[in-house]
Amino acid sequence: MATALITPYVQPSGCISAFELTTITTSFESTLTTITVLASDAAAPDFSVCQPSLWDSGSTTDLFTFSPAVCPQDWTYYEMSSTKQYSAAYCCASLSGFEFRAPGYALPTPVLSPACARTITSGDTTITAPLASHTNTMGTFTEGMIVHRAWHVSWAESDLASMSPSLPPLTSGKYLATWEPGQIITDGAYDHHNGDNSGVRGWRSVLYFAAIGVPLIFLAFITCGGWLLCRKRIKRRAQQVPVNMELRAK
């Protein structure tokens, strides 16, 4: 059963981030590129002490899954969405520059997926961390990506009254790419279905117009063109009658 976090989680004092150095190889237009990654190290001795209880319950895919829950203090909500049963979002440490996922890169371990990533360019920072091989060898990180596992939180509408901060009401079908506590979402904004099926109704209107309206317009165009052509022929024949009569008279 997932741990409930109805208020933002704050790490105990004295906790420090545990990271390890590794690399990943990515291919772009047949060119292989090796990228240095400073990855969150869940195997570090003090890692679990600085996490909520049961953060690692269940399978690898269920790591950092909490319900009902809100994101940790000063983190950003990503891919916030809702169904008829519950709402859900991913959480990343935005104040530290992390954004949800690392597009285009295969992460070094499934434990890090889905991930929050921050790109570091040369000269921004220098960090010393153990190598992923755990041989007690230290390495220096100066550029590449810093990655931590994204948290996954979910809640039901009935949970909202007891949760803090106040989360935006999500009607079924609403989707927010990002949301930060305190951000006001107006009624109807980001609704994909505005209730449950207005989006479907909108598409139905387009389909009805394509199936019925377009053929009717085309038929009217053909009919109008045919009427103008017949009128032109009748007018031409009327102009030829006096000429024919004059020829016969001669």
PDB file of C-alpha atoms in Angstrom:
ATOM      1  CA  MET A   1       0.000   0.000   0.000  1.00  0.00           C
ATOM      2  CA  ALA A   2       1.365   3.425  -0.965  1.00  0.00           C
ATOM      3  CA  THR A   3       2.364   5.865   1.761  1.00  0.00           C
ATOM      4  CA  ALA A   4       0.141   8.904   2.267  1.00  0.00           C
ATOM      5  CA  LEU A   5       1.822  12.327   2.157  1.00  0.00           C
ATOM      6  CA  ILE A   6      -0.963  14.874   2.553  1.00  0.00           C
ATOM      7  CA  THR A   7       1.550  17.683   3.214  1.00  0.00           C
ATOM      8  CA  PRO A   8       4.808  18.347   1.340  1.00  0.00           C
ATOM      9  CA  TYR A   9       7.618  16.056   2.448  1.00  0.00           C
ATOM     10  CA  VAL A  10      10.731  17.758   3.832  1.00  0.00           C
ATOM     11  CA  GLN A  11      13.956  15.797   4.246  1.00  0.00           C
ATOM     12  CA  PRO A  12      15.357  15.541   7.784  1.00  0.00           C
ATOM     13  CA  SER A  13      18.103  18.014   8.624  1.00  0.00           C
ATOM     14  CA  GLY A  14      21.567  16.757   7.822  1.00  0.00           C
ATOM     15  CA  CYS A  15      20.495  14.840   4.722  1.00  0.00           C
ATOM     16  CA  ILE A  16      22.684  15.245   1.673  1.00  0.00           C
ATOM     17  CA  SER A  17      22.072  14.095  -1.876  1.00  0.00           C
ATOM     18  CA  ALA A  18      23.598  10.740  -2.760  1.00  0.00           C
ATOM     19  CA  PHE A  19      24.767  10.463  -6.372  1.00  0.00           C
ATOM     20  CA  GLU A  20      27.035   8.224  -8.414  1.00  0.00           C
ATOM     21  CA  LEU A  21      28.831   8.751 -11.725  1.00  0.00           C
ATOM     22  CA  THR A  22      28.017   6.711 -14.791  1.00  0.00           C
ATOM     23  CA  THR A  23      27.728   7.182 -18.550  1.00  0.00           C
ATOM     24  CA  ILE A  24      25.168   6.569 -21.265  1.00  0.00           C
ATOM     25  CA  THR A  25      25.607   6.329 -25.020  1.00  0.00           C
ATOM     26  CA  THR A  26      23.093   7.882 -27.369  1.00  0.00           C
ATOM     27  CA  SER A  27      22.872   7.846 -31.157  1.00  0.00           C
ATOM     28  CA  PHE A  28      21.854  10.798 -33.324  1.00  0.00           C
ATOM     29  CA  GLU A  29      22.103  10.648 -37.125  1.00  0.00           C
ATOM     30  CA  SER A  30      24.399   7.608 -36.879  1.00  0.00           C
ATOM     31  CA  THR A  31      26.754   9.465 -34.522  1.00  0.00           C
ATOM     32  CA  LEU A  32      27.373   7.891 -31.118  1.00  0.00           C
ATOM     33  CA  THR A  33      27.767  10.265 -28.195  1.00  0.00           C
ATOM     34  CA  THR A  34      28.777   9.368 -24.654  1.00  0.00           C
ATOM     35  CA  ILE A  35      27.195  11.478 -21.928  1.00  0.00           C
ATOM     36  CA  THR A  36      28.306  11.615 -18.319  1.00  0.00           C
ATOM     37  CA  VAL A  37      25.438  11.163 -15.880  1.00  0.00           C
ATOM     38  CA  LEU A  38      25.368  12.013 -12.200  1.00  0.00           C
ATOM     39  CA  ALA A  39      22.574   9.712 -11.063  1.00  0.00           C
ATOM     40  CA  SER A  40      20.724   9.498  -7.778  1.00  0.00           C
ATOM     41  CA  ASP A  41      22.143   6.495  -5.899  1.00  0.00           C
ATOM     42  CA  ALA A  42      19.388   4.600  -4.093  1.00  0.00           C
ATOM     43  CA  ALA A  43      21.936   2.019  -2.922  1.00  0.00           C
ATOM     44  CA  ALA A  44      23.899   4.553  -0.872  1.00  0.00           C
ATOM     45  CA  PRO A  45      23.952   3.693   2.875  1.00  0.00           C
ATOM     46  CA  ASP A  46      22.138   6.830   4.045  1.00  0.00           C
ATOM     47  CA  PHE A  47      19.746   7.147   1.119  1.00  0.00           C
ATOM     48  CA  SER A  48      16.705   5.475   2.716  1.00  0.00           C
ATOM     49  CA  VAL A  49      17.040   7.494   5.916  1.00  0.00           C
ATOM     50  CA  CYS A  50      16.333  10.647   3.935  1.00  0.00           C
ATOM     51  CA  GLN A  51      13.221   9.279   2.165  1.00  0.00           C
ATOM     52  CA  PRO A  52       9.595   8.809   3.261  1.00  0.00           C
ATOM     53  CA  SER A  53       8.703   5.410   4.666  1.00  0.00           C
ATOM     54  CA  LEU A  54       7.851   2.712   2.125  1.00  0.00           C
ATOM     55  CA  TRP A  55       9.383   4.725  -0.726  1.00  0.00           C
ATOM     56  CA  ASP A  56      10.741   1.451  -2.108  1.00  0.00           C
ATOM     57  CA  SER A  57       7.726  -0.776  -1.497  1.00  0.00           C
ATOM     58  CA  GLY A  58       6.613  -2.962  -4.367  1.00  0.00           C
ATOM     59  CA  SER A  59       8.389  -3.431  -7.671  1.00  0.00           C
ATOM     60  CA  THR A  60      10.887  -1.155  -9.417  1.00  0.00           C
ATOM     61  CA  THR A  61       8.044   0.569 -11.251  1.00  0.00           C
ATOM     62  CA  ASP A  62       6.431   1.495  -7.913  1.00  0.00           C
ATOM     63  CA  LEU A  63       9.413   3.318  -6.399  1.00  0.00           C
ATOM     64  CA  PHE A  64       8.559   6.759  -4.997  1.00  0.00           C
ATOM     65  CA  THR A  65       4.825   6.170  -5.482  1.00  0.00           C
ATOM     66  CA  PHE A  66       2.606   7.812  -2.866  1.00  0.00           C
ATOM     67  CA  SER A  67      -1.164   8.161  -2.421  1.00  0.00           C
ATOM     68  CA  PRO A  68      -2.971  10.234  -1.412  1.00  0.00           C
ATOM     69  CA  ALA A  69      -0.053  12.593  -1.688  1.00  0.00           C
ATOM     70  CA  VAL A  70       1.311  15.954  -2.756  1.00  0.00           C
ATOM     71  CA  CYS A  71       4.770  16.702  -4.138  1.00  0.00           C
ATOM     72  CA  PRO A  72       7.678  17.554  -1.805  1.00  0.00           C
ATOM     73  CA  GLN A  73       8.316  21.122  -0.723  1.00  0.00           C
ATOM     74  CA  ASP A  74       9.233  23.468  -3.631  1.00  0.00           C
ATOM     75  CA  TRP A  75       8.896  20.750  -6.281  1.00  0.00           C
ATOM     76  CA  THR A  76       6.938  21.158  -9.528  1.00  0.00           C
ATOM     77  CA  TYR A  77       4.014  18.982 -10.641  1.00  0.00           C
ATOM     78  CA  TYR A  78       4.355  17.514 -14.143  1.00  0.00           C
ATOM     79  CA  GLU A  79       1.827  15.775 -16.429  1.00  0.00           C
ATOM     80  CA  MET A  80      -0.989  16.523 -14.015  1.00  0.00           C
ATOM     81  CA  SER A  81      -4.060  14.661 -15.223  1.00  0.00           C
ATOM     82  CA  SER A  82      -7.335  13.243 -14.024  1.00  0.00           C
ATOM     83  CA  THR A  83      -9.785  10.440 -14.677  1.00  0.00           C
ATOM     84  CA  LYS A  84     -13.190   9.804 -13.115  1.00  0.00           C
ATOM     85  CA  GLN A  85     -11.527   7.838 -10.299  1.00  0.00           C
ATOM     86  CA  TYR A  86      -8.423   9.815  -9.336  1.00  0.00           C
ATOM     87  CA  SER A  87      -5.877  12.475 -10.279  1.00  0.00           C
ATOM     88  CA  ALA A  88      -2.122  11.991 -10.603  1.00  0.00           C
ATOM     89  CA  ALA A  89       1.127  13.828 -11.307  1.00  0.00           C
ATOM     90  CA  TYR A  90       4.900  13.431 -11.389  1.00  0.00           C
ATOM     91  CA  CYS A  91       7.159  15.551  -9.170  1.00  0.00           C
ATOM     92  CA  CYS A  92      10.599  17.042  -9.873  1.00  0.00           C
ATOM     93  CA  ALA A  93      12.950  19.248  -7.848  1.00  0.00           C
ATOM     94  CA  SER A  94      12.385  22.347  -9.960  1.00  0.00           C
ATOM     95  CA  LEU A  95      14.258  24.799  -7.727  1.00  0.00           C
ATOM     96  CA  SER A  96      17.386  22.759  -8.412  1.00  0.00           C
ATOM     97  CA  GLY A  97      16.773  23.020 -12.150  1.00  0.00           C
ATOM     98  CA  PHE A  98      15.311  19.564 -12.768  1.00  0.00           C
ATOM     99  CA  GLU A  99      12.621  18.960 -15.388  1.00  0.00           C
ATOM    100  CA  PHE A 100      10.538  15.855 -15.965  1.00  0.00           C
ATOM    101  CA  ARG A 101      12.354  13.208 -18.016  1.00  0.00           C
ATOM    102  CA  ALA A 102      15.367  13.403 -20.262  1.00  0.00           C
ATOM    103  CA  PRO A 103      14.021  13.276 -23.834  1.00  0.00           C
ATOM    104  CA  GLY A 104      16.082  11.334 -26.329  1.00  0.00           C
ATOM    105  CA  TYR A 105      18.281   9.549 -23.801  1.00  0.00           C
ATOM    106  CA  ALA A 106      18.180   5.967 -22.588  1.00  0.00           C
ATOM    107  CA  LEU A 107      18.777   6.139 -18.838  1.00  0.00           C
ATOM    108  CA  PRO A 108      21.502   3.927 -17.348  1.00  0.00           C
ATOM    109  CA  THR A 109      19.122   1.972 -15.111  1.00  0.00           C
ATOM    110  CA  PRO A 110      15.342   1.410 -14.986  1.00  0.00           C
ATOM    111  CA  VAL A 111      15.409   2.509 -11.342  1.00  0.00           C
ATOM    112  CA  LEU A 112      15.765   6.086 -12.638  1.00  0.00           C
ATOM    113  CA  SER A 113      12.759   5.955 -14.951  1.00  0.00           C
ATOM    114  CA  PRO A 114      10.619   8.034 -15.104  1.00  0.00           C
ATOM    115  CA  ALA A 115      13.273  10.626 -14.401  1.00  0.00           C
ATOM    116  CA  CYS A 116      13.855  14.260 -13.618  1.00  0.00           C
ATOM    117  CA  ALA A 117      16.917  15.617 -15.406  1.00  0.00           C
ATOM    118  CA  ARG A 118      19.077  18.716 -15.382  1.00  0.00           C
ATOM    119  CA  THR A 119      21.639  19.487 -18.085  1.00  0.00           C
ATOM    120  CA  ILE A 120      24.998  20.812 -16.893  1.00  0.00           C
ATOM    121  CA  THR A 121      27.387  22.589 -19.249  1.00  0.00           C
ATOM    122  CA  SER A 122      31.126  22.755 -18.748  1.00  0.00           C
ATOM    123  CA  GLY A 123      32.144  25.404 -16.254  1.00  0.00           C
ATOM    124  CA  ASP A 124      28.842  25.431 -14.341  1.00  0.00           C
ATOM    125  CA  THR A 125      29.915  23.150 -11.514  1.00  0.00           C
ATOM    126  CA  THR A 126      32.394  20.534 -10.333  1.00  0.00           C
ATOM    127  CA  ILE A 127      31.144  17.592  -8.257  1.00  0.00           C
ATOM    128  CA  THR A 128      33.104  14.651  -6.898  1.00  0.00           C
ATOM    129  CA  ALA A 129      31.143  11.406  -6.635  1.00  0.00           C
ATOM    130  CA  PRO A 130      31.801   7.650  -6.537  1.00  0.00           C
ATOM    131  CA  LEU A 131      31.763   5.740  -9.802  1.00  0.00           C
ATOM    132  CA  ALA A 132      28.764   3.497 -10.428  1.00  0.00           C
ATOM    133  CA  SER A 133      30.978   0.408 -10.311  1.00  0.00           C
ATOM    134  CA  HIS A 134      31.155   0.859  -6.498  1.00  0.00           C
ATOM    135  CA  THR A 135      34.892   0.199  -6.429  1.00  0.00           C
ATOM    136  CA  ASN A 136      35.444   3.063  -3.975  1.00  0.00           C
ATOM    137  CA  THR A 137      36.866   5.049  -6.866  1.00  0.00           C
ATOM    138  CA  MET A 138      35.884   8.683  -7.054  1.00  0.00           C
ATOM    139  CA  GLY A 139      35.275  10.626 -10.252  1.00  0.00           C
ATOM    140  CA  THR A 140      34.753  14.266 -11.167  1.00  0.00           C
ATOM    141  CA  PHE A 141      31.591  15.507 -12.815  1.00  0.00           C
ATOM    142  CA  THR A 142      31.867  18.773 -14.765  1.00  0.00           C
ATOM    143  CA  GLU A 143      29.268  18.431 -17.545  1.00  0.00           C
ATOM    144  CA  GLY A 144      26.469  16.136 -18.665  1.00  0.00           C
ATOM    145  CA  MET A 145      23.188  15.341 -16.904  1.00  0.00           C
ATOM    146  CA  ILE A 146      22.136  15.104 -13.289  1.00  0.00           C
ATOM    147  CA  VAL A 147      19.212  12.713 -12.870  1.00  0.00           C
ATOM    148  CA  HIS A 148      16.913  11.742 -10.014  1.00  0.00           C
ATOM    149  CA  ARG A 149      13.877   9.484  -9.980  1.00  0.00           C
ATOM    150  CA  ALA A 150      10.579  11.332 -10.391  1.00  0.00           C
ATOM    151  CA  TRP A 151       8.008  10.911  -7.657  1.00  0.00           C
ATOM    152  CA  HIS A 152       4.511   9.792  -8.607  1.00  0.00           C
ATOM    153  CA  VAL A 153       1.631  11.103  -6.521  1.00  0.00           C
ATOM    154  CA  SER A 154      -2.092  10.503  -6.853  1.00  0.00           C
ATOM    155  CA  TRP A 155      -5.252  11.473  -5.016  1.00  0.00           C
ATOM    156  CA  ALA A 156      -9.024  11.205  -5.176  1.00  0.00           C
ATOM    157  CA  GLU A 157     -11.387  14.156  -5.096  1.00  0.00           C
ATOM    158  CA  SER A 158     -12.439  13.139  -1.583  1.00  0.00           C
ATOM    159  CA  ASP A 159      -8.820  13.591  -0.410  1.00  0.00           C
ATOM    160  CA  LEU A 160      -8.533  17.263  -1.412  1.00  0.00           C
ATOM    161  CA  ALA A 161     -10.044  18.696   1.776  1.00  0.00           C
ATOM    162  CA  SER A 162      -7.296  17.153   3.917  1.00  0.00           C
ATOM    163  CA  MET A 163      -4.366  17.922   1.583  1.00  0.00           C
ATOM    164  CA  SER A 164      -2.054  20.937   1.576  1.00  0.00           C
ATOM    165  CA  PRO A 165      -1.263  22.886  -0.519  1.00  0.00           C
ATOM    166  CA  SER A 166      -4.618  23.171  -2.263  1.00  0.00           C
ATOM    167  CA  LEU A 167      -4.485  21.373  -5.582  1.00  0.00           C
ATOM    168  CA  PRO A 168      -6.425  22.613  -8.620  1.00  0.00           C
ATOM    169  CA  PRO A 169      -9.738  20.841  -9.250  1.00  0.00           C
ATOM    170  CA  LEU A 170      -9.256  18.485 -12.157  1.00  0.00           C
ATOM    171  CA  THR A 171     -12.324  17.488 -14.116  1.00  0.00           C
ATOM    172  CA  SER A 172     -12.095  14.214 -15.975  1.00  0.00           C
ATOM    173  CA  GLY A 173      -9.942  14.812 -19.027  1.00  0.00           C
ATOM    174  CA  LYS A 174      -8.071  17.893 -17.747  1.00  0.00           C
ATOM    175  CA  TYR A 175      -4.323  17.871 -18.381  1.00  0.00           C
ATOM    176  CA  LEU A 176      -1.639  20.271 -17.148  1.00  0.00           C
ATOM    177  CA  ALA A 177       1.904  19.888 -18.459  1.00  0.00           C
ATOM    178  CA  THR A 178       3.233  21.687 -15.370  1.00  0.00           C
ATOM    179  CA  TRP A 179       1.772  23.216 -12.233  1.00  0.00           C
ATOM    180  CA  GLU A 180       3.311  24.964  -9.235  1.00  0.00           C
ATOM    181  CA  PRO A 181       1.613  25.455  -5.849  1.00  0.00           C
ATOM    182  CA  GLY A 182      -0.217  28.771  -5.798  1.00  0.00           C
ATOM    183  CA  GLN A 183      -0.760  28.843  -9.554  1.00  0.00           C
ATOM    184  CA  ILE A 184      -4.424  29.607 -10.276  1.00  0.00           C
ATOM    185  CA  ILE A 185      -6.191  27.506 -12.904  1.00  0.00           C
ATOM    186  CA  THR A 186      -9.388  29.104 -14.188  1.00  0.00           C
ATOM    187  CA  ASP A 187     -12.504  27.040 -14.796  1.00  0.00           C
ATOM    188  CA  GLY A 188     -12.381  25.258 -18.133  1.00  0.00           C
ATOM    189  CA  ALA A 189      -8.667  25.906 -18.687  1.00  0.00           C
ATOM    190  CA  TYR A 190      -6.721  22.897 -19.956  1.00  0.00           C
ATOM    191  CA  ASP A 191      -9.902  20.830 -20.244  1.00  0.00           C
ATOM    192  CA  HIS A 192      -9.600  18.220 -22.947  1.00  0.00           C
ATOM    193  CA  HIS A 193     -13.188  17.104 -22.474  1.00  0.00           C
ATOM    194  CA  ASN A 194     -14.779  19.817 -20.275  1.00  0.00           C
ATOM    195  CA  GLY A 195     -16.630  17.397 -18.073  1.00  0.00           C
ATOM    196  CA  ASP A 196     -16.410  14.041 -19.684  1.00  0.00           C
ATOM    197  CA  ASN A 197     -17.290  14.290 -23.345  1.00  0.00           C
ATOM    198  CA  SER A 198     -17.368  17.854 -24.666  1.00  0.00           C
ATOM    199  CA  GLY A 199     -14.090  17.172 -26.438  1.00  0.00           C
ATOM    200  CA  VAL A 200     -15.714  14.187 -28.087  1.00  0.00           C
ATOM    201  CA  ARG A 201     -18.675  16.350 -29.026  1.00  0.00           C
ATOM    202  CA  GLY A 202     -16.314  18.863 -30.575  1.00  0.00           C
ATOM    203  CA  TRP A 203     -14.723  16.220 -32.747  1.00  0.00           C
ATOM    204  CA  ARG A 204     -18.152  14.902 -33.663  1.00  0.00           C
ATOM    205  CA  SER A 205     -19.104  18.365 -34.949  1.00  0.00           C
ATOM    206  CA  VAL A 206     -16.024  18.410 -37.161  1.00  0.00           C
ATOM    207  CA  LEU A 207     -16.763  14.918 -38.442  1.00  0.00           C
ATOM    208  CA  TYR A 208     -20.398  15.775 -39.116  1.00  0.00           C
ATOM    209  CA  PHE A 209     -19.344  18.821 -41.118  1.00  0.00           C
ATOM    210  CA  ALA A 210     -16.818  16.760 -43.093  1.00  0.00           C
ATOM    211  CA  ALA A 211     -19.344  13.988 -43.773  1.00  0.00           C
ATOM    212  CA  ILE A 212     -22.419  16.108 -44.480  1.00  0.00           C
ATOM    213  CA  GLY A 213     -21.528  19.765 -44.895  1.00  0.00           C
ATOM    214  CA  VAL A 214     -18.688  19.373 -47.405  1.00  0.00           C
ATOM    215  CA  PRO A 215     -20.670  17.111 -49.815  1.00  0.00           C
ATOM    216  CA  LEU A 216     -23.639  19.509 -49.677  1.00  0.00           C
ATOM    217  CA  ILE A 217     -21.415  22.468 -50.495  1.00  0.00           C
ATOM    218  CA  PHE A 218     -19.861  20.509 -53.372  1.00  0.00           C
ATOM    219  CA  LEU A 219     -23.322  19.536 -54.682  1.00  0.00           C
ATOM    220  CA  ALA A 220     -24.490  23.150 -54.497  1.00  0.00           C
ATOM    221  CA  PHE A 221     -21.398  24.237 -56.426  1.00  0.00           C
ATOM    222  CA  ILE A 222     -22.045  21.653 -59.181  1.00  0.00           C
ATOM    223  CA  THR A 223     -25.738  22.605 -59.377  1.00  0.00           C
ATOM    224  CA  CYS A 224     -24.952  26.309 -59.604  1.00  0.00           C
ATOM    225  CA  GLY A 225     -22.302  25.671 -62.255  1.00  0.00           C
ATOM    226  CA  GLY A 226     -24.712  23.566 -64.311  1.00  0.00           C
ATOM    227  CA  TRP A 227     -27.430  26.221 -64.084  1.00  0.00           C
ATOM    228  CA  LEU A 228     -25.043  28.953 -65.272  1.00  0.00           C
ATOM    229  CA  LEU A 229     -23.840  26.762 -68.158  1.00  0.00           C
ATOM    230  CA  CYS A 230     -27.415  26.037 -69.323  1.00  0.00           C
ATOM    231  CA  ARG A 231     -28.331  29.710 -69.073  1.00  0.00           C
ATOM    232  CA  LYS A 232     -25.295  30.640 -71.171  1.00  0.00           C
ATOM    233  CA  ARG A 233     -26.239  28.104 -73.884  1.00  0.00           C
ATOM    234  CA  ILE A 234     -29.844  29.364 -74.028  1.00  0.00           C
ATOM    235  CA  LYS A 235     -28.628  32.935 -74.380  1.00  0.00           C
ATOM    236  CA  ARG A 236     -26.234  31.945 -77.185  1.00  0.00           C
ATOM    237  CA  ARG A 237     -29.025  30.194 -79.112  1.00  0.00           C
ATOM    238  CA  ALA A 238     -31.263  33.242 -78.756  1.00  0.00           C
ATOM    239  CA  GLN A 239     -28.558  35.428 -80.284  1.00  0.00           C
ATOM    240  CA  GLN A 240     -28.206  33.055 -83.273  1.00  0.00           C
ATOM    241  CA  VAL A 241     -31.915  33.098 -84.241  1.00  0.00           C
ATOM    242  CA  PRO A 242     -31.963  36.524 -86.018  1.00  0.00           C
ATOM    243  CA  VAL A 243     -28.854  35.610 -88.001  1.00  0.00           C
ATOM    244  CA  ASN A 244     -30.409  32.400 -89.294  1.00  0.00           C
ATOM    245  CA  MET A 245     -33.651  34.139 -90.242  1.00  0.00           C
ATOM    246  CA  GLU A 246     -31.726  36.817 -92.132  1.00  0.00           C
ATOM    247  CA  LEU A 247     -29.815  34.218 -94.125  1.00  0.00           C
ATOM    248  CA  ARG A 248     -33.033  32.481 -95.136  1.00  0.00           C
ATOM    249  CA  ALA A 249     -34.573  35.752 -96.291  1.00  0.00           C
ATOM    250  CA  LYS A 250     -31.727  36.308 -98.748  1.00  0.00           C
TER     251      LYS A 250
END
